[in-house]
Short mmCIF file of C-alpha atoms in Angstrom, two decimals:
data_model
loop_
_atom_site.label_atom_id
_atom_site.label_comp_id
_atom_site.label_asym_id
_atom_site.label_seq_id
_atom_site.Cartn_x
_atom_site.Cartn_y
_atom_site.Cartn_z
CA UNK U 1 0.00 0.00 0.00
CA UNK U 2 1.44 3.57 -0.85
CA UNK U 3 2.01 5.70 1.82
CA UNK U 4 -0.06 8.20 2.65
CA UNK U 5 0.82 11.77 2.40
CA UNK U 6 0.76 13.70 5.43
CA UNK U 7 -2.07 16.44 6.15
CA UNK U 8 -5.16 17.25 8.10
CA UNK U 9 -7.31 15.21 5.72
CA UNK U 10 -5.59 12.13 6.07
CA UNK U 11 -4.95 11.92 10.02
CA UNK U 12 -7.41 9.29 10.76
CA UNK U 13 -6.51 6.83 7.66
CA UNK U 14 -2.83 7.36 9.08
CA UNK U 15 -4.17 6.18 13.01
CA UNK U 16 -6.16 3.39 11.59
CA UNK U 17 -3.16 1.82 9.57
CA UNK U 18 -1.35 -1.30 11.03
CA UNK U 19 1.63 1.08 12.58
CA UNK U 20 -0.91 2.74 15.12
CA UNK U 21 0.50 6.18 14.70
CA UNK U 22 -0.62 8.44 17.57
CA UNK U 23 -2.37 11.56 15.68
CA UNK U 24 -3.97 14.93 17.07
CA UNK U 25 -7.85 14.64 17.77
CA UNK U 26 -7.90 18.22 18.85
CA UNK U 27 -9.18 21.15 16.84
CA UNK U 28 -6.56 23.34 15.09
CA UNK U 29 -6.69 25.65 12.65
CA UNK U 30 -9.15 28.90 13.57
CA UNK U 31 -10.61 27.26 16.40
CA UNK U 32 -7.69 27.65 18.70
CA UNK U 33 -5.53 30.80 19.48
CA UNK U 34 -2.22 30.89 18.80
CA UNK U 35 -0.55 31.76 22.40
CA UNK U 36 3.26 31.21 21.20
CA UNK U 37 4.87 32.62 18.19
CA UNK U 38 7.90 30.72 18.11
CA UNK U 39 10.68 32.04 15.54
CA UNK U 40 13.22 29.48 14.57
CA UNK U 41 11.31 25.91 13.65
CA UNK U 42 13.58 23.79 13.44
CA UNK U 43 14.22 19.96 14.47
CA UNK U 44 14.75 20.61 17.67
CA UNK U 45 11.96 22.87 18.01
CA UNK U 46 9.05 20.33 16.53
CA UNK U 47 10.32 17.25 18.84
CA UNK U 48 10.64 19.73 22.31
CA UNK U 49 8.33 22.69 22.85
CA UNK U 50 6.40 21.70 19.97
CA UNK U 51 5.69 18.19 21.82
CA UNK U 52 5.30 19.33 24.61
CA UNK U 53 2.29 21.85 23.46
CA UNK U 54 0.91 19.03 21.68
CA UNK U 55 0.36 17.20 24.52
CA UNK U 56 -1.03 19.84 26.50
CA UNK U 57 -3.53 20.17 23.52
CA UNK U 58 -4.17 16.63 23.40
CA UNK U 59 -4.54 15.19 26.78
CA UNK U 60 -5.56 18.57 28.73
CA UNK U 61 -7.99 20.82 26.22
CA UNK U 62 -5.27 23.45 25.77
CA UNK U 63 -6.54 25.94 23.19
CA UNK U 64 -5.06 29.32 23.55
CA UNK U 65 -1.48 28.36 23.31
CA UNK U 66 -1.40 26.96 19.61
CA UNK U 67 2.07 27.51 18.30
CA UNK U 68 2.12 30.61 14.74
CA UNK U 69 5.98 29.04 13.42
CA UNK U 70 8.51 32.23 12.04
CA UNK U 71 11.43 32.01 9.33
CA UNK U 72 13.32 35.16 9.61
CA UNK U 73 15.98 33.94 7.30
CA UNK U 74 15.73 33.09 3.63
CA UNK U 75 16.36 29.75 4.30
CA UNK U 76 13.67 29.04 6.36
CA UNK U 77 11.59 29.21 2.80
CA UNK U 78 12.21 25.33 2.92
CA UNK U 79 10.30 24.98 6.58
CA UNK U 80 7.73 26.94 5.06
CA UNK U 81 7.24 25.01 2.41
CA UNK U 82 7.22 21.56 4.01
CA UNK U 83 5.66 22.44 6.85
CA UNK U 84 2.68 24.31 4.50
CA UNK U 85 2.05 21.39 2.29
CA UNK U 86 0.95 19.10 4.91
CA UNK U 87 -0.89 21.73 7.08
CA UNK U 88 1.72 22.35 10.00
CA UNK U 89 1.98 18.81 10.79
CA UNK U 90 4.59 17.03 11.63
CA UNK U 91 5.52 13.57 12.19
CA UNK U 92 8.16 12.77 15.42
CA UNK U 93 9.84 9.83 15.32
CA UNK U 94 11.50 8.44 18.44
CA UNK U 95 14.38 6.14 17.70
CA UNK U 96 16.02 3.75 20.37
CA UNK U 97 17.94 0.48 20.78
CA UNK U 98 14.65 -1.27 21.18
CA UNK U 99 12.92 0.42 18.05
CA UNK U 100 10.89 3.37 16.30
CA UNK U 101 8.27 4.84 17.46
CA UNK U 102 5.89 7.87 15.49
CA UNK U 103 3.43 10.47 16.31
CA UNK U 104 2.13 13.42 14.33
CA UNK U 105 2.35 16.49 16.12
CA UNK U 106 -0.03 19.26 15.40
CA UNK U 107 0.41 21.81 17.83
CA UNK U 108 1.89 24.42 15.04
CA UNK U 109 -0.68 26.27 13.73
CA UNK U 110 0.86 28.58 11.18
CA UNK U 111 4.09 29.69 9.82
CA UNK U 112 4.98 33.18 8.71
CA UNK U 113 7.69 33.73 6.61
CA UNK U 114 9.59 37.13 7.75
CA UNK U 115 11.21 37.87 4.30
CA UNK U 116 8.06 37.97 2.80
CA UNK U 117 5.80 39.67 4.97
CA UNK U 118 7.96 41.99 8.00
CA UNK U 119 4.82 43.55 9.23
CA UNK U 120 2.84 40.28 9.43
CA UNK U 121 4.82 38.92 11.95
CA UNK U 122 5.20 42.07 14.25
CA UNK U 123 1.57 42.17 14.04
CA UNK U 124 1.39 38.64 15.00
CA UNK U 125 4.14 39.24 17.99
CA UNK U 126 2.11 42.24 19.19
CA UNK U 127 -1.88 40.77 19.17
CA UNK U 128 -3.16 40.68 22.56
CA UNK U 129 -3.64 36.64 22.13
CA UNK U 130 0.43 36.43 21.76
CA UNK U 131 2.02 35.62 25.77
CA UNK U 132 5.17 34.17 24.60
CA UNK U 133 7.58 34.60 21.69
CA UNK U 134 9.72 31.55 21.88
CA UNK U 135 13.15 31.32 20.03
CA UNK U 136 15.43 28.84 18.95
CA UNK U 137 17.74 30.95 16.58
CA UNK U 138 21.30 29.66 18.01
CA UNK U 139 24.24 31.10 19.85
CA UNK U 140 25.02 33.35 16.91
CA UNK U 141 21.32 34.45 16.74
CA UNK U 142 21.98 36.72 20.13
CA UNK U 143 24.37 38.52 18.79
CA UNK U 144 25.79 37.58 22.02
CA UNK U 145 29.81 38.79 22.78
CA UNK U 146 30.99 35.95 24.69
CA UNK U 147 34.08 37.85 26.00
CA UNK U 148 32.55 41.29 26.48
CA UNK U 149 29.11 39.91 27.36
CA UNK U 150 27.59 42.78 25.41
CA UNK U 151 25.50 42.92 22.29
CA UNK U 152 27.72 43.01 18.65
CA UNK U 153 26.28 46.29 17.94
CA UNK U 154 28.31 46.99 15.77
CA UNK U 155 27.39 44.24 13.35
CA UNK U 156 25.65 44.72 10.06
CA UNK U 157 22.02 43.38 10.30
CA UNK U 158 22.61 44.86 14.23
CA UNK U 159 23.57 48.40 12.88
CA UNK U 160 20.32 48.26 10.32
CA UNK U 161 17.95 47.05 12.72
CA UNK U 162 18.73 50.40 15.35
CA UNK U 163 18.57 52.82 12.05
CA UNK U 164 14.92 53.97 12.81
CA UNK U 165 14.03 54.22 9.21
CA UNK U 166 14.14 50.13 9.28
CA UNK U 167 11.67 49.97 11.79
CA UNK U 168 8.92 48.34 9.41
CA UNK U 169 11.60 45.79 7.71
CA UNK U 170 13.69 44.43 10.74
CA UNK U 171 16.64 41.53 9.52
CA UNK U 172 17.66 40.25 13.24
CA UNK U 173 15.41 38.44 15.93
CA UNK U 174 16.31 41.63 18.62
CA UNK U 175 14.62 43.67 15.88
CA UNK U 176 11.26 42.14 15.73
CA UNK U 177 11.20 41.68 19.26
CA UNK U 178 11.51 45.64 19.89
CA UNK U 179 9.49 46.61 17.48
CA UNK U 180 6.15 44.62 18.48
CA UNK U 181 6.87 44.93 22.26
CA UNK U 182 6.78 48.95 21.29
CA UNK U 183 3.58 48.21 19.53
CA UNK U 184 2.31 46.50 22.76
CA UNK U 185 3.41 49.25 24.78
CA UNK U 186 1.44 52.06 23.08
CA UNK U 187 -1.40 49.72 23.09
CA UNK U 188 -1.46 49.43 26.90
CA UNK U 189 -0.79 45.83 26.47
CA UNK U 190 1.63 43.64 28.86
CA UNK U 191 4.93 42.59 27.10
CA UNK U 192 4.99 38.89 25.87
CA UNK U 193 7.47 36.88 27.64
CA UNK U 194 10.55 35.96 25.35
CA UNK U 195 11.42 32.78 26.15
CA UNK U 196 15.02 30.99 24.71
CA UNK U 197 14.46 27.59 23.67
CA UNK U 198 18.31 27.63 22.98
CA UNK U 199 21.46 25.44 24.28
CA UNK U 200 22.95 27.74 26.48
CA UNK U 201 23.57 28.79 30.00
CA UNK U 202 21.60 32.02 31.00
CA UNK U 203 19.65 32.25 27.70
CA UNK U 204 17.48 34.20 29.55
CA UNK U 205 19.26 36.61 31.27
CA UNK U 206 21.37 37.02 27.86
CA UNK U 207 17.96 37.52 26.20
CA UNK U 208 17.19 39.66 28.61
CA UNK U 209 20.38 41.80 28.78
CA UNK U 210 21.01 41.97 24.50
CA UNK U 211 17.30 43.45 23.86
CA UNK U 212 17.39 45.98 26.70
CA UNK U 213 20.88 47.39 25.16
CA UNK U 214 19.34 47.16 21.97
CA UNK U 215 16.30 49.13 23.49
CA UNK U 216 18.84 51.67 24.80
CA UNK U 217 21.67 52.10 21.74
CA UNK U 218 17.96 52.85 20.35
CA UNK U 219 17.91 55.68 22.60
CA UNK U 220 14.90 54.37 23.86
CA UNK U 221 15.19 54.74 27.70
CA UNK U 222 11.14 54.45 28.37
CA UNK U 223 10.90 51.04 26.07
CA UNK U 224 14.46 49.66 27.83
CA UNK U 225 13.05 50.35 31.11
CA UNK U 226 9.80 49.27 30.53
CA UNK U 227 11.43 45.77 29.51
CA UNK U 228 13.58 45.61 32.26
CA UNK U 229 11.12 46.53 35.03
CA UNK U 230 8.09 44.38 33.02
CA UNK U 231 9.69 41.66 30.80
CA UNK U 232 10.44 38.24 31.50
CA UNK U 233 12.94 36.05 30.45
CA UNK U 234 12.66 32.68 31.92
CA UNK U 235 16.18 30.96 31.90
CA UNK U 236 15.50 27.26 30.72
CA UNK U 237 17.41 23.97 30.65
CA UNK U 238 16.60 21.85 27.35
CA UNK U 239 17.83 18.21 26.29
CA UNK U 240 16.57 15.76 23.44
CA UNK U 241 19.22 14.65 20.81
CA UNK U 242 17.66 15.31 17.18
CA UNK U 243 20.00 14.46 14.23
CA UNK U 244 19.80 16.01 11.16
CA UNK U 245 16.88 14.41 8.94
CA UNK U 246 18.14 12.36 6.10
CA UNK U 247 16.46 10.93 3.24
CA UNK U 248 16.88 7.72 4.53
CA UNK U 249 14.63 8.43 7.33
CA UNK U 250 11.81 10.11 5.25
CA UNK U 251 12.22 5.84 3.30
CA UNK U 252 11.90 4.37 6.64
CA UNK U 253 9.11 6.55 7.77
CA UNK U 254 7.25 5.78 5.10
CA UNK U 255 8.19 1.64 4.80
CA UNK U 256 7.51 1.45 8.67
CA UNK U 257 4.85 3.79 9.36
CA UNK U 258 2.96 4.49 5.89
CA UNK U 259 3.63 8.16 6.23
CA UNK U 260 4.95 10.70 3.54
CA UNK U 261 6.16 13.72 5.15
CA UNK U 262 8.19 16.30 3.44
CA UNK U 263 10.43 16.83 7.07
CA UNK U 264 9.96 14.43 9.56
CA UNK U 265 11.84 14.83 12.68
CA UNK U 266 13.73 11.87 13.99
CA UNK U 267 14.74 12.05 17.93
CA UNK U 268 15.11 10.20 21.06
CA UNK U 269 12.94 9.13 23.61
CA UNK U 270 14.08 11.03 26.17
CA UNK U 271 13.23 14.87 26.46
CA UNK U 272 13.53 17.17 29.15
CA UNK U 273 12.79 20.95 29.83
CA UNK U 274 13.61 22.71 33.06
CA UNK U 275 11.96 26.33 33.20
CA UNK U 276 12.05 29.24 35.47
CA UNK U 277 8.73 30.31 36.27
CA UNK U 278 8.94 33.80 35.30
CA UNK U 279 6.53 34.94 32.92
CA UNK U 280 4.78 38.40 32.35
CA UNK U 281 1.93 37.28 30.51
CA UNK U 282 0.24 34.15 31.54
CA UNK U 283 1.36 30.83 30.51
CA UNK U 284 0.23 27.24 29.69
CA UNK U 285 -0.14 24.30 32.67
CA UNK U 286 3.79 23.12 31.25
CA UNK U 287 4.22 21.16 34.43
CA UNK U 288 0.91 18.78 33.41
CA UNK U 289 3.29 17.44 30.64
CA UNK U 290 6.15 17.26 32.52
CA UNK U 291 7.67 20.13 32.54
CA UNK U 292 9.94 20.97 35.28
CA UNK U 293 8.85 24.72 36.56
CA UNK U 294 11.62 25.91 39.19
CA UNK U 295 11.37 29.08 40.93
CA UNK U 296 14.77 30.55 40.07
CA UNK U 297 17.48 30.39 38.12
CA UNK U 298 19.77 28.85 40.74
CA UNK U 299 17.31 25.79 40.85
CA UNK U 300 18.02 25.59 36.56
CA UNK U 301 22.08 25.76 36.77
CA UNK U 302 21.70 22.91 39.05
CA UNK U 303 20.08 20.57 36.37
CA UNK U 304 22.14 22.70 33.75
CA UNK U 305 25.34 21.58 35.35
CA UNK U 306 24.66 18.27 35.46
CA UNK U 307 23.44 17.82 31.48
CA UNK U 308 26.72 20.14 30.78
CA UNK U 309 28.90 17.90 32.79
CA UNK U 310 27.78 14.41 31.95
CA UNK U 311 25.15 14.68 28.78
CA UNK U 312 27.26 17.37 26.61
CA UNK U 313 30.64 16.41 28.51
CA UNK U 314 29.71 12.68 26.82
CA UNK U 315 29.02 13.81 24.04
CA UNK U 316 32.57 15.43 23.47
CA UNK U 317 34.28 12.41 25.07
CA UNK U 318 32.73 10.17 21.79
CA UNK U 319 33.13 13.12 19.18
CA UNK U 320 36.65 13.99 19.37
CA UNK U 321 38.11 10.34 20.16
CA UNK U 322 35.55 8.71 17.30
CA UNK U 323 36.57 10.99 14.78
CA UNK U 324 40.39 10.40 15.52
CA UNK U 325 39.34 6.33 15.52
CA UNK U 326 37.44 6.83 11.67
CA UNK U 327 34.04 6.19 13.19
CA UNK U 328 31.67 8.91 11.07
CA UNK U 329 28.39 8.16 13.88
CA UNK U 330 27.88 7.71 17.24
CA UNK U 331 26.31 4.22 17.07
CA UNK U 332 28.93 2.64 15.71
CA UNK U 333 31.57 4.20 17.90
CA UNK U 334 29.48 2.40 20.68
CA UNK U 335 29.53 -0.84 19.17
CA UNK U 336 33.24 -0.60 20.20
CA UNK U 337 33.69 -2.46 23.28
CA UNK U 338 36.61 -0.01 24.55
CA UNK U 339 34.22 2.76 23.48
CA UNK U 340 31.49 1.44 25.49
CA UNK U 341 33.52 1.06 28.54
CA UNK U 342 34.51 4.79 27.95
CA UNK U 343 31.39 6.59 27.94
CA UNK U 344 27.58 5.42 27.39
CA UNK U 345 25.28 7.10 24.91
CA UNK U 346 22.94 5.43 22.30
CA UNK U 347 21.96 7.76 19.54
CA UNK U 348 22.27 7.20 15.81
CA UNK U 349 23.81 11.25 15.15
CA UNK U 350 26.46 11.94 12.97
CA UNK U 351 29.98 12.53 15.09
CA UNK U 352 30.99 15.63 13.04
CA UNK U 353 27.38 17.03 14.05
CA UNK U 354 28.31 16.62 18.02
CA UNK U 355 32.03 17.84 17.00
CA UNK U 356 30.64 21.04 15.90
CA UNK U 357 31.58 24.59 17.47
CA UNK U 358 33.96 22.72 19.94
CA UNK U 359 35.91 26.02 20.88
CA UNK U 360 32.49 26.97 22.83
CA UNK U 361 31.26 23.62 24.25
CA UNK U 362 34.55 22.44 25.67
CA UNK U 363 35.31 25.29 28.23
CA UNK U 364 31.30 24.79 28.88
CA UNK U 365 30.85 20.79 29.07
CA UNK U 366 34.94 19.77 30.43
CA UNK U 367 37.10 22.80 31.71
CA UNK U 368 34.85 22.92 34.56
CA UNK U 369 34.75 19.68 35.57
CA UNK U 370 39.00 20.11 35.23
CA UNK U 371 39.53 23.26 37.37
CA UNK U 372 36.99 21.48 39.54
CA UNK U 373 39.22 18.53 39.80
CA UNK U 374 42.73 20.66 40.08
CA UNK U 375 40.88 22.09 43.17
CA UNK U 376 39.56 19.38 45.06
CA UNK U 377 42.50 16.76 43.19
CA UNK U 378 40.72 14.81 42.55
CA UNK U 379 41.46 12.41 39.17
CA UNK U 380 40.57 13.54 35.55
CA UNK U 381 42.67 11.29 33.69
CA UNK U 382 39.69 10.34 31.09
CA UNK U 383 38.66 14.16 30.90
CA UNK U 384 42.36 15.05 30.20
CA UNK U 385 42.32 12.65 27.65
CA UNK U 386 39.11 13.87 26.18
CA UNK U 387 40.64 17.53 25.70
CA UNK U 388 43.95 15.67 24.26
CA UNK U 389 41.54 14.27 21.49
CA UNK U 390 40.07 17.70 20.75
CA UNK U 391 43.88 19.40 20.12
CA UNK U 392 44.52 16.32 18.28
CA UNK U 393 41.23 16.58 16.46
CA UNK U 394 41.97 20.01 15.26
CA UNK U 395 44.71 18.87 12.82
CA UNK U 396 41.52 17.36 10.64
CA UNK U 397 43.04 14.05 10.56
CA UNK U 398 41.89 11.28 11.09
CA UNK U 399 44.29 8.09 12.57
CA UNK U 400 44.15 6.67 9.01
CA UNK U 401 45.54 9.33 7.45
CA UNK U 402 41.90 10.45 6.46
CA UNK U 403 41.11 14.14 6.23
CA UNK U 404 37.91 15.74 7.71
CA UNK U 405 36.46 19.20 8.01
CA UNK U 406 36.44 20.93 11.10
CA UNK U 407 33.64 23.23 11.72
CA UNK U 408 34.76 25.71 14.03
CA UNK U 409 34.85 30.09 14.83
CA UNK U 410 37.80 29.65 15.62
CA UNK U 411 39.29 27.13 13.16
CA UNK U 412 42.05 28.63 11.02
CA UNK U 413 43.71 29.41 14.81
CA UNK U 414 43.08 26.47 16.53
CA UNK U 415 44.82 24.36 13.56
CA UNK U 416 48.09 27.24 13.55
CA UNK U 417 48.61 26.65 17.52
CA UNK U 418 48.04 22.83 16.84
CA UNK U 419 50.31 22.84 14.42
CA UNK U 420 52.75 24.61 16.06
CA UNK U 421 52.55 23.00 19.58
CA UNK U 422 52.90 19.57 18.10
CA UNK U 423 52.25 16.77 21.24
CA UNK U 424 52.73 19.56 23.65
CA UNK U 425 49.51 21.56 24.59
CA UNK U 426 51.40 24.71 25.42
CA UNK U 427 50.04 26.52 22.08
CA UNK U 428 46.53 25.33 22.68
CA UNK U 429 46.54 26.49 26.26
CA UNK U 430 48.01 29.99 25.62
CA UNK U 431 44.25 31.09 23.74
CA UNK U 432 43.23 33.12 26.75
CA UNK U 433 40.00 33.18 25.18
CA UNK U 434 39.01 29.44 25.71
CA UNK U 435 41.23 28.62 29.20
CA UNK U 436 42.91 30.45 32.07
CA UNK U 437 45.70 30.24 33.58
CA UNK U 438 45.11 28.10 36.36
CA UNK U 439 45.11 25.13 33.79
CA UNK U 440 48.70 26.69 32.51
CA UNK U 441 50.34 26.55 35.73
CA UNK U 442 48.97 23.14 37.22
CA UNK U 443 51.96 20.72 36.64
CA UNK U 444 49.80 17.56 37.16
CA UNK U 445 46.90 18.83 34.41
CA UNK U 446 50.48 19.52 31.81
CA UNK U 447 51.66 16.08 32.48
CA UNK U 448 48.32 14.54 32.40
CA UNK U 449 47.28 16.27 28.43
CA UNK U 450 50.81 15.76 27.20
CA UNK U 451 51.07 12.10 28.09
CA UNK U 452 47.50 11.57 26.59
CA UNK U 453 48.62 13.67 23.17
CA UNK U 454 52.24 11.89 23.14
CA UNK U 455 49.57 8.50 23.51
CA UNK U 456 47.47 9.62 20.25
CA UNK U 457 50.06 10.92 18.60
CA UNK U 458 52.46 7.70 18.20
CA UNK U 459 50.03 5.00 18.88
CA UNK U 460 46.29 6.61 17.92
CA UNK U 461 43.38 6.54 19.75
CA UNK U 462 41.95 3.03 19.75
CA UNK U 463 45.63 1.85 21.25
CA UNK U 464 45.69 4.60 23.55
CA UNK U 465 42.04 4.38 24.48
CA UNK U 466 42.31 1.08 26.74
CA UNK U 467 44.93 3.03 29.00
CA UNK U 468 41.50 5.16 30.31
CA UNK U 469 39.25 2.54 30.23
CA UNK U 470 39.23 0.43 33.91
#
């Protein structure tokens, strides 16, 4: 039997087929108000806040908190497009050791396509039925100075967004924001919460503190203040793995499942979400669905540290080493018995995926756990040797001889200081930028990273590997 394509009309064919596909039985569409304009749908987005809306919808009567989807970049044409020819839906499939699972998610509502139509989604960010503008736009999306901790105003799409003759065709996320919370502001209207969806520590207080100086280099001191004594900006912990769709999944998804979806979403079973309950305007039931609602930030750095440490921290220990080894996904680095000794984590992801942007996710996910160790001295000789396959890893070398790209800010100098240090991590450790000199100066973290580079230098890493494995 063909598979069926995947829209509104054919939901209940799709839940009566053999595969038992969980579909929405709510009502969408005009019959349901769109509380959350979330800019940035992407995989992540559809199998996390997405889900988790869709469940509130489903199993609780939810109907004010529909999810209106934004593309603010030309690329995002494609997400229109897919998501538009199947009526917002979306099919989640959860993949584990034991097997697939799918469900069609249809807690998007609409999708606006910023390019296109600037003033359509201000207006949709400022109506009165709008209480929270989500975002998943990534690090560089903030505009975010990591050494500074100030906004990049002097960046291009930055500088055009605070010229106030743009104010009807913002480029950057900080743009739209300003401009419908204005709109909102004349209207006597509360301000939406913004609330980051992103990977990072803080994301709300760095939400926060880039749109208030954008507010203020606007020389806008009632709108900045107005933010900062009326906004919110809950700070949020987020985890679920979701590799890159491929066309091989779209195959599966429709030999398994009978489904033909334009961009499925392919995830793990696992999901969590760890919010602080600050909001300005109202807010969905979240913790009915799971949802962990803390009362402070302090409460979401302690779950943050411990996804950083061992989640992210994992991840790095399998990127770095499995490139080195020739190993292009994390499965089959885990079907190595020395690599499942070393670290446990069952996903089927690309390793150059997890390997991305290493320069910021290593002083985040392992440095800390270091300088926590040098401290208390306690023993890091596996973490050492994790950071030892990241220098090594920035040659783009594999152990076979094999090149690979590296896709990193700060590439062309982390492969010059490589280079030049050789097995010794002096070079590497003198970017002030990335570590400080209390790793420079400990004498037992030096002879822990050289011995470990010397190791994967001469004898590569699945011969050095079984020196860190008990």
């Amino acid at each position: 039997m063909a598979p069926l394509k995947l829209n509104g009309k054919n939901l209940s064919p799709i839940s009566a087929g053999e595969a038992q596909v969980k579909v929405p039985t709510y009502q969408r569409g005009g019959a349901v108000k769109e509380g959350i304009v979330h800019v940035g749908v992407g995989g992540f987005h559809r199998a996390h806040l997405a889900v988790y809306v869709d469940e509130l919808m489903q199993k609780h009567g939810v109907d004010d908190y529909a999810i209106a989807g934004v593309g603010l970049q030309p690329f995002d044409a494609a997400m229109r497009d897919a998501l538009g020819s199947q009526d917002h839906l979306s099919t989640v499939i959860e993949r584990s050791a034991k097997g697939s699972m799918a469900k069609v998610v249809g807690s998007i509502n609409s999708f606006l396509f910023a390019p296109d139509d600037q003033e359509a989604v201000i207006a949709k960010m400022a109506h009165p039925d709008t209480h929270i503008v989500s975002l998943t736009i990534t690090e560089s999306g903030y505009y975010y100075n990591e050494n500074s901790h100030e906004l990049q105003s002097e960046h291009p799409d930055i500088q055009f967004d605070l010229n106030p003759t743009n104010d009807k065709a913002p480029r950057t996320t900080f743009g739209f924001l300003y401009a419908a919370l204005a709109r909102r502001y004349h209207q006597g209207l509360k301000p939406f919460t913004v609330m980051s969806c992103d990977n990072m520590q803080k994301n709300g207080s760095i939400t926060r503190r880039m749109l208030e100086s954008f507010a203020r280099l606007r020389n806008d001191s009632v709108m900045a203040n107005w933010i900062a004594e009326q906004g919110a900006f809950p700070n949020a912990m987020v985890d679920r793995i979701t590799p890159q769709t491929s066309a091989a999944d779209k195959t599966a998804l429709a030999d398994t499942f009978g489904i033909e979806d334009s961009w499925p979403v392919v995830t793990e079973p696992f999901m969590q979400w760890v919010i602080e309950d600050q909001f300005s305007d109202g807010r969905p039931p979240f913790e009915k669905v799971g949802v962990q609602v803390v009362k402070d930030i302090h409460a979401v750095e302690e779950f943050e540290k411990h996804k950083l440490r061992l989640l992210n921290g994992s991840h790095s220990a399998i990127g770095y080493p499995g490139q080195l080894a020739g190993f292009k996904y994390v499965h089959e680095a885990m079907e190595n018995p020395l690599f499942h000794k070393f670290v446990w984590q069952m996903m089927q992801d690309e390793l150059p995926r997890i390997c991305l942007n290493a320069s910021g996710k290593i002083p985040q996910f392992i440095m800390p756990s270091i300088a926590e160790s040098i401290w208390t001295t306690s023993p890091f000789r596996r973490l050492c040797f994790v950071v030892a396959a990241w220098f090594r890893y920035v040659s783009g070398v594999d152990d076979n001889g094999n090149t690979f790209a590296v896709a990193d800010p700060m590439r062309e100098e982390l492969h010059t200081k490589a280079h030049a240090g050789g097995t010794s991590p002096a070079e590497l450790l003198s970017i002030k930028s990335l570590f400080g000199d209390d790793l420079r100066s400990d004498k037992r973290f030096l002879q822990e990273i050289t011995t470990a580079m010397e190791g994967i230098a001469r004898d590569g890493i699945l011969k050095t590997l079984p020196k860190y494995v008990d």
